[in-house]
PDB file of C-alpha atoms in Angstrom:
ATOM      1  CA  MET A  25      45.003  36.305  -3.296  1.00  0.00           C
ATOM      2  CA  ASN A  26      43.378  33.296  -4.959  1.00  0.00           C
ATOM      3  CA  TRP A  27      45.664  32.576  -7.938  1.00  0.00           C
ATOM      4  CA  ILE A  28      43.075  30.354  -9.655  1.00  0.00           C
ATOM      5  CA  THR A  29      40.492  33.127  -9.537  1.00  0.00           C
ATOM      6  CA  ASN A  30      42.723  36.061 -10.374  1.00  0.00           C
ATOM      7  CA  LEU A  31      45.619  34.797 -12.540  1.00  0.00           C
ATOM      8  CA  VAL A  32      44.539  31.699 -14.461  1.00  0.00           C
ATOM      9  CA  ARG A  33      42.915  32.288 -17.845  1.00  0.00           C
ATOM     10  CA  PRO A  34      39.136  31.554 -18.023  1.00  0.00           C
ATOM     11  CA  LYS A  35      39.449  28.524 -20.307  1.00  0.00           C
ATOM     12  CA  ILE A  36      42.021  26.878 -18.039  1.00  0.00           C
ATOM     13  CA  ARG A  37      39.993  27.858 -14.945  1.00  0.00           C
ATOM     14  CA  SER A  38      36.976  26.018 -16.340  1.00  0.00           C
ATOM     15  CA  LEU A  39      39.079  22.866 -16.603  1.00  0.00           C
ATOM     16  CA  LEU A  40      40.284  23.151 -13.017  1.00  0.00           C
ATOM     17  CA  ARG A  41      36.802  23.645 -11.576  1.00  0.00           C
ATOM     18  CA  ARG A  42      34.945  20.439 -10.700  1.00  0.00           C
ATOM     19  CA  GLU A  43      31.204  20.765 -11.015  1.00  0.00           C
ATOM     20  CA  GLY A  44      29.076  18.704  -8.615  1.00  0.00           C
ATOM     21  CA  PRO A  45      25.384  18.437  -7.842  1.00  0.00           C
ATOM     22  CA  GLU A  46      24.096  21.037  -5.402  1.00  0.00           C
ATOM     23  CA  ASN A  47      22.095  18.476  -3.431  1.00  0.00           C
ATOM     24  CA  LEU A  48      24.931  16.000  -2.910  1.00  0.00           C
ATOM     25  CA  TRP A  49      24.542  16.255   0.869  1.00  0.00           C
ATOM     26  CA  ILE A  50      21.541  16.594   3.162  1.00  0.00           C
ATOM     27  CA  LYS A  51      21.806  18.057   6.646  1.00  0.00           C
ATOM     28  CA  CYS A  52      19.639  16.348   9.262  1.00  0.00           C
ATOM     29  CA  PRO A  53      17.322  18.913  10.931  1.00  0.00           C
ATOM     30  CA  GLU A  54      17.601  17.059  14.248  1.00  0.00           C
ATOM     31  CA  SER A  55      21.226  15.973  14.639  1.00  0.00           C
ATOM     32  CA  GLY A  56      22.923  18.250  12.119  1.00  0.00           C
ATOM     33  CA  GLN A  57      24.777  15.324  10.532  1.00  0.00           C
ATOM     34  CA  LEU A  58      25.521  15.420   6.798  1.00  0.00           C
ATOM     35  CA  VAL A  59      24.323  12.446   4.783  1.00  0.00           C
ATOM     36  CA  PHE A  60      24.668  11.612   1.090  1.00  0.00           C
ATOM     37  CA  HIS A  61      21.449  12.480  -0.756  1.00  0.00           C
ATOM     38  CA  LYS A  62      21.471   9.109  -2.542  1.00  0.00           C
ATOM     39  CA  GLU A  63      21.685   7.308   0.787  1.00  0.00           C
ATOM     40  CA  VAL A  64      18.653   9.227   2.066  1.00  0.00           C
ATOM     41  CA  GLU A  65      16.719   8.527  -1.145  1.00  0.00           C
ATOM     42  CA  ASP A  66      17.429   4.809  -0.853  1.00  0.00           C
ATOM     43  CA  ASN A  67      16.117   4.971   2.731  1.00  0.00           C
ATOM     44  CA  LEU A  68      12.739   6.451   1.634  1.00  0.00           C
ATOM     45  CA  MET A  69      13.805  10.004   2.531  1.00  0.00           C
ATOM     46  CA  VAL A  70      14.558   9.017   6.132  1.00  0.00           C
ATOM     47  CA  ILE A  71      17.894  10.144   7.628  1.00  0.00           C
ATOM     48  CA  PRO A  72      19.892   7.040   8.656  1.00  0.00           C
ATOM     49  CA  GLY A  73      20.878   7.162  12.294  1.00  0.00           C
ATOM     50  CA  SER A  74      18.502   9.841  13.571  1.00  0.00           C
ATOM     51  CA  GLU A  75      15.535   8.310  11.651  1.00  0.00           C
ATOM     52  CA  HIS A  76      14.223  11.813  10.960  1.00  0.00           C
ATOM     53  CA  HIS A  77      11.496  11.643   8.304  1.00  0.00           C
ATOM     54  CA  LEU A  78      11.929  14.198   5.539  1.00  0.00           C
ATOM     55  CA  ARG A  79       9.092  15.085   3.193  1.00  0.00           C
ATOM     56  CA  MET A  80       8.553  12.564   0.410  1.00  0.00           C
ATOM     57  CA  GLY A  81       7.476  13.620  -3.079  1.00  0.00           C
ATOM     58  CA  THR A  82       4.317  12.407  -4.775  1.00  0.00           C
ATOM     59  CA  LYS A  83       6.056  10.308  -7.441  1.00  0.00           C
ATOM     60  CA  GLU A  84       8.349   8.656  -4.905  1.00  0.00           C
ATOM     61  CA  ARG A  85       5.432   7.944  -2.576  1.00  0.00           C
ATOM     62  CA  LEU A  86       3.311   6.317  -5.276  1.00  0.00           C
ATOM     63  CA  ALA A  87       6.238   4.317  -6.660  1.00  0.00           C
ATOM     64  CA  HIS A  88       6.957   2.962  -3.184  1.00  0.00           C
ATOM     65  CA  MET A  89       3.341   2.019  -2.437  1.00  0.00           C
ATOM     66  CA  PHE A  90       2.325   0.281  -5.649  1.00  0.00           C
ATOM     67  CA  ASP A  91       3.651  -3.112  -6.760  1.00  0.00           C
ATOM     68  CA  GLY A  92       6.711  -2.643  -8.951  1.00  0.00           C
ATOM     69  CA  GLY A  93       6.163   1.120  -8.865  1.00  0.00           C
ATOM     70  CA  ILE A  94       3.500   0.678 -11.541  1.00  0.00           C
ATOM     71  CA  TYR A  95       0.311   2.745 -11.328  1.00  0.00           C
ATOM     72  CA  ASP A  96      -2.172   4.701 -13.431  1.00  0.00           C
ATOM     73  CA  LEU A  97      -2.853   8.357 -12.735  1.00  0.00           C
ATOM     74  CA  VAL A  98      -6.495   9.415 -12.630  1.00  0.00           C
ATOM     75  CA  PRO A  99      -7.036  12.717 -14.512  1.00  0.00           C
ATOM     76  CA  LEU A 100      -8.260  15.496 -12.242  1.00  0.00           C
ATOM     77  CA  PRO A 101     -11.399  17.470 -13.180  1.00  0.00           C
ATOM     78  CA  GLU A 102     -10.887  20.983 -14.496  1.00  0.00           C
ATOM     79  CA  VAL A 103     -11.876  23.855 -12.208  1.00  0.00           C
ATOM     80  CA  PRO A 104     -11.778  27.670 -12.555  1.00  0.00           C
ATOM     81  CA  LEU A 105      -8.168  28.731 -12.040  1.00  0.00           C
ATOM     82  CA  ASP A 106      -8.828  32.066 -10.337  1.00  0.00           C
ATOM     83  CA  PRO A 107     -12.503  32.340  -9.363  1.00  0.00           C
ATOM     84  CA  LEU A 108     -11.984  35.399  -7.106  1.00  0.00           C
ATOM     85  CA  LYS A 109      -9.398  37.199  -9.320  1.00  0.00           C
ATOM     86  CA  PHE A 110      -7.141  37.229  -6.262  1.00  0.00           C
ATOM     87  CA  LYS A 111      -3.968  39.279  -6.090  1.00  0.00           C
ATOM     88  CA  ASP A 112      -1.616  40.085  -3.210  1.00  0.00           C
ATOM     89  CA  GLU A 113       2.093  40.492  -3.912  1.00  0.00           C
ATOM     90  CA  LYS A 114       1.530  38.360  -7.024  1.00  0.00           C
ATOM     91  CA  ARG A 115      -1.451  37.267  -9.028  1.00  0.00           C
ATOM     92  CA  TYR A 116      -2.908  33.931  -7.953  1.00  0.00           C
ATOM     93  CA  THR A 117      -2.612  32.651 -11.532  1.00  0.00           C
ATOM     94  CA  ASP A 118       1.117  33.413 -11.442  1.00  0.00           C
ATOM     95  CA  ARG A 119       1.514  31.523  -8.155  1.00  0.00           C
ATOM     96  CA  LEU A 120      -0.225  28.525  -9.710  1.00  0.00           C
ATOM     97  CA  LYS A 121       2.071  28.630 -12.745  1.00  0.00           C
ATOM     98  CA  ASP A 122       5.146  28.768 -10.508  1.00  0.00           C
ATOM     99  CA  ALA A 123       3.915  25.864  -8.366  1.00  0.00           C
ATOM    100  CA  LYS A 124       3.141  23.732 -11.412  1.00  0.00           C
ATOM    101  CA  ALA A 125       6.546  24.443 -12.951  1.00  0.00           C
ATOM    102  CA  LYS A 126       8.368  23.728  -9.689  1.00  0.00           C
ATOM    103  CA  THR A 127       6.597  20.469  -8.819  1.00  0.00           C
ATOM    104  CA  ALA A 128       5.424  19.147 -12.217  1.00  0.00           C
ATOM    105  CA  LEU A 129       2.023  18.598 -10.564  1.00  0.00           C
ATOM    106  CA  GLN A 130      -1.400  19.903 -11.592  1.00  0.00           C
ATOM    107  CA  ASP A 131      -2.311  20.709  -7.992  1.00  0.00           C
ATOM    108  CA  SER A 132      -1.590  19.577  -4.452  1.00  0.00           C
ATOM    109  CA  VAL A 133      -3.589  16.308  -4.777  1.00  0.00           C
ATOM    110  CA  THR A 134      -2.714  13.383  -7.057  1.00  0.00           C
ATOM    111  CA  VAL A 135      -4.888  10.264  -7.439  1.00  0.00           C
ATOM    112  CA  ALA A 136      -3.626   6.920  -8.754  1.00  0.00           C
ATOM    113  CA  THR A 137      -4.814   3.329  -9.044  1.00  0.00           C
ATOM    114  CA  GLY A 138      -2.858   0.101  -9.066  1.00  0.00           C
ATOM    115  CA  ALA A 139      -2.119  -2.890  -6.870  1.00  0.00           C
ATOM    116  CA  LEU A 140      -0.619  -3.198  -3.402  1.00  0.00           C
ATOM    117  CA  ASP A 141       0.533  -6.752  -2.709  1.00  0.00           C
ATOM    118  CA  HIS A 142      -1.778  -7.806  -5.576  1.00  0.00           C
ATOM    119  CA  LEU A 143      -4.787  -6.127  -3.933  1.00  0.00           C
ATOM    120  CA  PRO A 144      -6.442  -3.439  -6.139  1.00  0.00           C
ATOM    121  CA  MET A 145      -5.948  -0.072  -4.485  1.00  0.00           C
ATOM    122  CA  THR A 146      -6.713   3.619  -4.902  1.00  0.00           C
ATOM    123  CA  ILE A 147      -4.153   5.998  -3.407  1.00  0.00           C
ATOM    124  CA  ALA A 148      -4.268   9.783  -3.160  1.00  0.00           C
ATOM    125  CA  VAL A 149      -1.296  11.921  -2.155  1.00  0.00           C
ATOM    126  CA  GLN A 150      -1.434  15.513  -0.968  1.00  0.00           C
ATOM    127  CA  ASP A 151       1.910  17.211  -1.638  1.00  0.00           C
ATOM    128  CA  PHE A 152       3.102  20.032   0.627  1.00  0.00           C
ATOM    129  CA  ALA A 153       5.496  21.215  -2.088  1.00  0.00           C
ATOM    130  CA  PHE A 154       2.535  22.542  -4.093  1.00  0.00           C
ATOM    131  CA  MET A 155       1.562  25.779  -2.320  1.00  0.00           C
ATOM    132  CA  GLY A 156       1.872  24.175   1.095  1.00  0.00           C
ATOM    133  CA  GLY A 157      -0.555  21.380   0.204  1.00  0.00           C
ATOM    134  CA  SER A 158      -3.329  23.947   0.532  1.00  0.00           C
ATOM    135  CA  LEU A 159      -6.903  22.872  -0.063  1.00  0.00           C
ATOM    136  CA  GLY A 160      -8.535  24.716  -2.945  1.00  0.00           C
ATOM    137  CA  MET A 161     -11.183  23.785  -5.494  1.00  0.00           C
ATOM    138  CA  ALA A 162      -8.830  21.612  -7.543  1.00  0.00           C
ATOM    139  CA  ALA A 163      -7.532  19.783  -4.467  1.00  0.00           C
ATOM    140  CA  GLY A 164     -11.091  19.316  -3.190  1.00  0.00           C
ATOM    141  CA  GLU A 165     -12.131  17.842  -6.533  1.00  0.00           C
ATOM    142  CA  GLY A 166      -9.084  15.581  -6.331  1.00  0.00           C
ATOM    143  CA  ILE A 167     -10.091  14.243  -2.907  1.00  0.00           C
ATOM    144  CA  ILE A 168     -13.680  13.710  -4.078  1.00  0.00           C
ATOM    145  CA  LEU A 169     -12.378  11.987  -7.222  1.00  0.00           C
ATOM    146  CA  ALA A 170     -10.323   9.649  -5.016  1.00  0.00           C
ATOM    147  CA  PHE A 171     -13.437   8.623  -3.069  1.00  0.00           C
ATOM    148  CA  GLU A 172     -15.469   8.179  -6.274  1.00  0.00           C
ATOM    149  CA  THR A 173     -12.693   6.168  -7.952  1.00  0.00           C
ATOM    150  CA  ALA A 174     -12.371   3.821  -4.973  1.00  0.00           C
ATOM    151  CA  LEU A 175     -16.166   3.439  -4.907  1.00  0.00           C
ATOM    152  CA  ALA A 176     -16.397   2.719  -8.646  1.00  0.00           C
ATOM    153  CA  ARG A 177     -13.542   0.184  -8.529  1.00  0.00           C
ATOM    154  CA  SER A 178     -14.584  -1.296  -5.155  1.00  0.00           C
ATOM    155  CA  THR A 179     -11.108  -0.758  -3.723  1.00  0.00           C
ATOM    156  CA  PRO A 180      -9.825   0.605  -0.423  1.00  0.00           C
ATOM    157  CA  LEU A 181      -8.713   4.233  -0.425  1.00  0.00           C
ATOM    158  CA  VAL A 182      -5.404   5.265   1.142  1.00  0.00           C
ATOM    159  CA  LEU A 183      -4.860   9.004   1.550  1.00  0.00           C
ATOM    160  CA  PHE A 184      -1.485  10.547   2.408  1.00  0.00           C
ATOM    161  CA  VAL A 185      -2.210  13.966   3.888  1.00  0.00           C
ATOM    162  CA  ALA A 186       0.147  16.957   4.072  1.00  0.00           C
ATOM    163  CA  SER A 187      -1.386  20.406   4.198  1.00  0.00           C
ATOM    164  CA  GLY A 188      -1.172  23.857   5.701  1.00  0.00           C
ATOM    165  CA  GLY A 189      -4.953  24.231   5.492  1.00  0.00           C
ATOM    166  CA  ALA A 190      -7.395  26.065   3.250  1.00  0.00           C
ATOM    167  CA  ARG A 191      -6.098  28.040   0.251  1.00  0.00           C
ATOM    168  CA  MET A 192      -6.695  31.688   1.121  1.00  0.00           C
ATOM    169  CA  GLN A 193      -6.663  32.787  -2.533  1.00  0.00           C
ATOM    170  CA  GLU A 194      -9.981  30.963  -3.016  1.00  0.00           C
ATOM    171  CA  GLY A 195     -11.712  32.168   0.154  1.00  0.00           C
ATOM    172  CA  ILE A 196     -15.101  30.604   0.911  1.00  0.00           C
ATOM    173  CA  LEU A 197     -14.790  28.332  -2.140  1.00  0.00           C
ATOM    174  CA  SER A 198     -11.884  26.652  -0.395  1.00  0.00           C
ATOM    175  CA  LEU A 199     -13.811  26.199   2.842  1.00  0.00           C
ATOM    176  CA  MET A 200     -16.694  24.616   0.930  1.00  0.00           C
ATOM    177  CA  GLN A 201     -14.413  21.681   0.107  1.00  0.00           C
ATOM    178  CA  LEU A 202     -14.596  20.540   3.748  1.00  0.00           C
ATOM    179  CA  PRO A 203     -18.289  19.479   3.691  1.00  0.00           C
ATOM    180  CA  ARG A 204     -18.059  18.313   0.060  1.00  0.00           C
ATOM    181  CA  THR A 205     -15.246  15.878   0.777  1.00  0.00           C
ATOM    182  CA  THR A 206     -17.044  14.675   3.913  1.00  0.00           C
ATOM    183  CA  VAL A 207     -20.163  13.812   1.882  1.00  0.00           C
ATOM    184  CA  ALA A 208     -18.025  11.872  -0.637  1.00  0.00           C
ATOM    185  CA  LEU A 209     -16.417  10.009   2.256  1.00  0.00           C
ATOM    186  CA  ARG A 210     -19.820   8.953   3.599  1.00  0.00           C
ATOM    187  CA  ARG A 211     -20.648   7.333   0.246  1.00  0.00           C
ATOM    188  CA  LEU A 212     -17.485   5.248   0.431  1.00  0.00           C
ATOM    189  CA  ARG A 213     -18.223   4.268   4.026  1.00  0.00           C
ATOM    190  CA  ALA A 214     -21.801   3.279   3.120  1.00  0.00           C
ATOM    191  CA  ALA A 215     -20.341   0.846   0.585  1.00  0.00           C
ATOM    192  CA  GLY A 216     -18.242  -0.776   3.324  1.00  0.00           C
ATOM    193  CA  LEU A 217     -14.898   0.051   1.695  1.00  0.00           C
ATOM    194  CA  PRO A 218     -11.857   0.832   3.881  1.00  0.00           C
ATOM    195  CA  TYR A 219     -10.521   4.367   4.151  1.00  0.00           C
ATOM    196  CA  ILE A 220      -7.035   4.649   5.650  1.00  0.00           C
ATOM    197  CA  VAL A 221      -5.390   8.002   6.369  1.00  0.00           C
ATOM    198  CA  VAL A 222      -1.640   8.491   6.683  1.00  0.00           C
ATOM    199  CA  LEU A 223      -0.838  11.782   8.423  1.00  0.00           C
ATOM    200  CA  THR A 224       2.500  13.230   7.324  1.00  0.00           C
ATOM    201  CA  ASN A 225       4.366  16.377   8.297  1.00  0.00           C
ATOM    202  CA  PRO A 226       2.603  18.768   8.460  1.00  0.00           C
ATOM    203  CA  THR A 227      -1.150  18.133   8.621  1.00  0.00           C
ATOM    204  CA  THR A 228      -2.784  21.323   9.849  1.00  0.00           C
ATOM    205  CA  GLY A 229      -5.711  23.663   9.315  1.00  0.00           C
ATOM    206  CA  GLY A 230      -9.053  22.821   7.771  1.00  0.00           C
ATOM    207  CA  VAL A 231      -8.115  19.358   6.527  1.00  0.00           C
ATOM    208  CA  THR A 232      -7.999  18.172  10.148  1.00  0.00           C
ATOM    209  CA  ALA A 233     -11.621  19.327  10.441  1.00  0.00           C
ATOM    210  CA  SER A 234     -12.701  17.025   7.601  1.00  0.00           C
ATOM    211  CA  TYR A 235     -11.283  14.101   5.621  1.00  0.00           C
ATOM    212  CA  ALA A 236      -7.897  13.917   7.393  1.00  0.00           C
ATOM    213  CA  MET A 237      -9.432  12.839  10.714  1.00  0.00           C
ATOM    214  CA  LEU A 238     -12.340  10.715   9.467  1.00  0.00           C
ATOM    215  CA  GLY A 239     -10.521   7.546   8.422  1.00  0.00           C
ATOM    216  CA  ASP A 240     -11.237   4.020   9.575  1.00  0.00           C
ATOM    217  CA  VAL A 241      -7.592   3.838  10.655  1.00  0.00           C
ATOM    218  CA  HIS A 242      -5.204   6.748  11.251  1.00  0.00           C
ATOM    219  CA  ILE A 243      -1.479   6.177  10.774  1.00  0.00           C
ATOM    220  CA  ALA A 244       1.064   8.928  11.403  1.00  0.00           C
ATOM    221  CA  GLU A 245       4.707   9.240  10.467  1.00  0.00           C
ATOM    222  CA  PRO A 246       7.138   9.862  13.355  1.00  0.00           C
ATOM    223  CA  GLY A 247       7.394  13.471  14.470  1.00  0.00           C
ATOM    224  CA  ALA A 248       4.647  14.700  12.143  1.00  0.00           C
ATOM    225  CA  LEU A 249       2.991  17.973  13.138  1.00  0.00           C
ATOM    226  CA  ILE A 250      -0.766  17.386  13.335  1.00  0.00           C
ATOM    227  CA  GLY A 251      -3.305  19.937  14.503  1.00  0.00           C
ATOM    228  CA  PHE A 252      -5.905  22.548  13.613  1.00  0.00           C
ATOM    229  CA  ALA A 253      -4.622  25.858  14.980  1.00  0.00           C
ATOM    230  CA  GLY A 254      -0.963  26.651  15.588  1.00  0.00           C
ATOM    231  CA  ALA A 255       0.544  26.083  19.016  1.00  0.00           C
ATOM    232  CA  ARG A 256       1.337  29.789  19.443  1.00  0.00           C
ATOM    233  CA  VAL A 257      -2.283  30.753  18.711  1.00  0.00           C
ATOM    234  CA  ILE A 258      -3.537  28.197  21.237  1.00  0.00           C
ATOM    235  CA  GLU A 259      -1.138  29.439  23.925  1.00  0.00           C
ATOM    236  CA  GLN A 260      -2.217  33.031  23.371  1.00  0.00           C
ATOM    237  CA  THR A 261      -5.881  32.008  23.531  1.00  0.00           C
ATOM    238  CA  ILE A 262      -5.815  29.868  26.675  1.00  0.00           C
ATOM    239  CA  ARG A 263      -2.864  31.758  28.229  1.00  0.00           C
ATOM    240  CA  GLU A 264      -1.147  28.567  29.280  1.00  0.00           C
ATOM    241  CA  LYS A 265       2.078  26.828  28.294  1.00  0.00           C
ATOM    242  CA  LEU A 266       1.392  23.758  26.146  1.00  0.00           C
ATOM    243  CA  PRO A 267       2.907  20.355  27.043  1.00  0.00           C
ATOM    244  CA  GLU A 268       6.165  19.300  25.419  1.00  0.00           C
ATOM    245  CA  GLY A 269       5.588  17.505  22.128  1.00  0.00           C
ATOM    246  CA  PHE A 270       2.074  18.925  21.789  1.00  0.00           C
ATOM    247  CA  GLN A 271       0.540  18.342  18.313  1.00  0.00           C
ATOM    248  CA  ARG A 272       3.232  15.833  17.377  1.00  0.00           C
ATOM    249  CA  ALA A 273       2.318  12.352  16.137  1.00  0.00           C
ATOM    250  CA  GLU A 274       3.468  10.556  19.271  1.00  0.00           C
ATOM    251  CA  TYR A 275       1.489  12.927  21.537  1.00  0.00           C
ATOM    252  CA  LEU A 276      -1.688  12.375  19.506  1.00  0.00           C
ATOM    253  CA  ARG A 277      -1.196   8.608  19.613  1.00  0.00           C
ATOM    254  CA  ASP A 278      -0.795   8.655  23.392  1.00  0.00           C
ATOM    255  CA  HIS A 279      -4.015  10.693  23.698  1.00  0.00           C
ATOM    256  CA  GLY A 280      -6.143   8.585  21.362  1.00  0.00           C
ATOM    257  CA  MET A 281      -6.250  10.821  18.271  1.00  0.00           C
ATOM    258  CA  VAL A 282      -4.009   8.569  16.146  1.00  0.00           C
ATOM    259  CA  ASP A 283      -4.087   4.772  16.010  1.00  0.00           C
ATOM    260  CA  MET A 284      -0.401   4.168  15.365  1.00  0.00           C
ATOM    261  CA  VAL A 285       2.871   5.908  14.563  1.00  0.00           C
ATOM    262  CA  LEU A 286       4.916   3.942  12.039  1.00  0.00           C
ATOM    263  CA  HIS A 287       8.317   4.225  10.428  1.00  0.00           C
ATOM    264  CA  ARG A 288       7.942   4.876   6.716  1.00  0.00           C
ATOM    265  CA  LYS A 289       9.256   1.379   5.911  1.00  0.00           C
ATOM    266  CA  GLU A 290       6.436  -0.171   7.941  1.00  0.00           C
ATOM    267  CA  ILE A 291       3.562   1.766   6.370  1.00  0.00           C
ATOM    268  CA  ARG A 292       3.244  -0.258   3.176  1.00  0.00           C
ATOM    269  CA  PRO A 293       3.059  -3.755   4.748  1.00  0.00           C
ATOM    270  CA  THR A 294       0.788  -2.462   7.523  1.00  0.00           C
ATOM    271  CA  ILE A 295      -1.686  -0.976   5.058  1.00  0.00           C
ATOM    272  CA  SER A 296      -1.634  -4.209   3.086  1.00  0.00           C
ATOM    273  CA  ARG A 297      -2.553  -6.228   6.186  1.00  0.00           C
ATOM    274  CA  LEU A 298      -5.218  -3.734   7.303  1.00  0.00           C
ATOM    275  CA  CYS A 299      -6.947  -3.647   3.913  1.00  0.00           C
ATOM    276  CA  ARG A 300      -7.019  -7.427   3.627  1.00  0.00           C
ATOM    277  CA  LEU A 301      -8.371  -7.691   7.160  1.00  0.00           C
ATOM    278  CA  LEU A 302     -11.081  -5.059   6.605  1.00  0.00           C
ATOM    279  CA  MET A 303     -12.093  -6.553   3.245  1.00  0.00           C
ATOM    280  CA  LYS A 304     -11.895 -10.144   4.506  1.00  0.00           C
ATOM    281  CA  ARG A 305      -9.275 -11.177   1.976  1.00  0.00           C
ATOM    282  CA  GLU A 306      -6.593 -13.804   2.397  1.00  0.00           C
ATOM    283  CA  ALA A 307      -3.164 -12.663   3.522  1.00  0.00           C
ATOM    284  CA  ALA A 308      -0.719 -11.757   0.803  1.00  0.00           C
TER     285      ALA A 308
END
């Protein structure tokens, strides 16, 4: 018998109970070790010791990349919320409301401008927390807006990608974002402005058939899953066992699909050097 639960009066029991935050500890997916959440946050959402890279939120990513954490958000264009009137277990509009309430984001793509080591910069972040980072009309408009903003301001564009692919609730309208974003990319490239892609975990589906794999330089975070179709689908199709580490960042780097795999702490200074080199600017 638990005497606190069964015998102590409710008012006294409330005094004896110590309330603590639910996310005080984080368990490492690789080693299983428990680490203080604050310690992981201070380490850019990387588990100390195992160096496992957890997903990083949009606000944290932008604050880390821009000087002093200061940046201006670029308003996203409005698009039809439910063009196909889609409904499965829930209405698509209800899923959007839930995602917006959970993440405090308008959609999976956020665009911001500011300075990186005093160099004007446009940065877009695709957040997996918003419906798996899926690419719909709003996200497509966000990617196009990022290219147009960088072109208008004559800045490099850095895109952090994390996506499960096209958004099924928008059908063919989602797939149309692949050629649209590619055309916007070509305008930026024609102007001679750098386009750097950072592939985070996971980057899969249709985005790898368009803007995610068309950068001037491709950087990947350690252990990131990167690919078009899932490994199980590929194995069933070719009826062969895939190599160990297939579709991981290090495997793609070794086979020429990714330029470099960098620890999250190294991404910011590396992008700064690359942009200054590509734009023929003096070192910071």
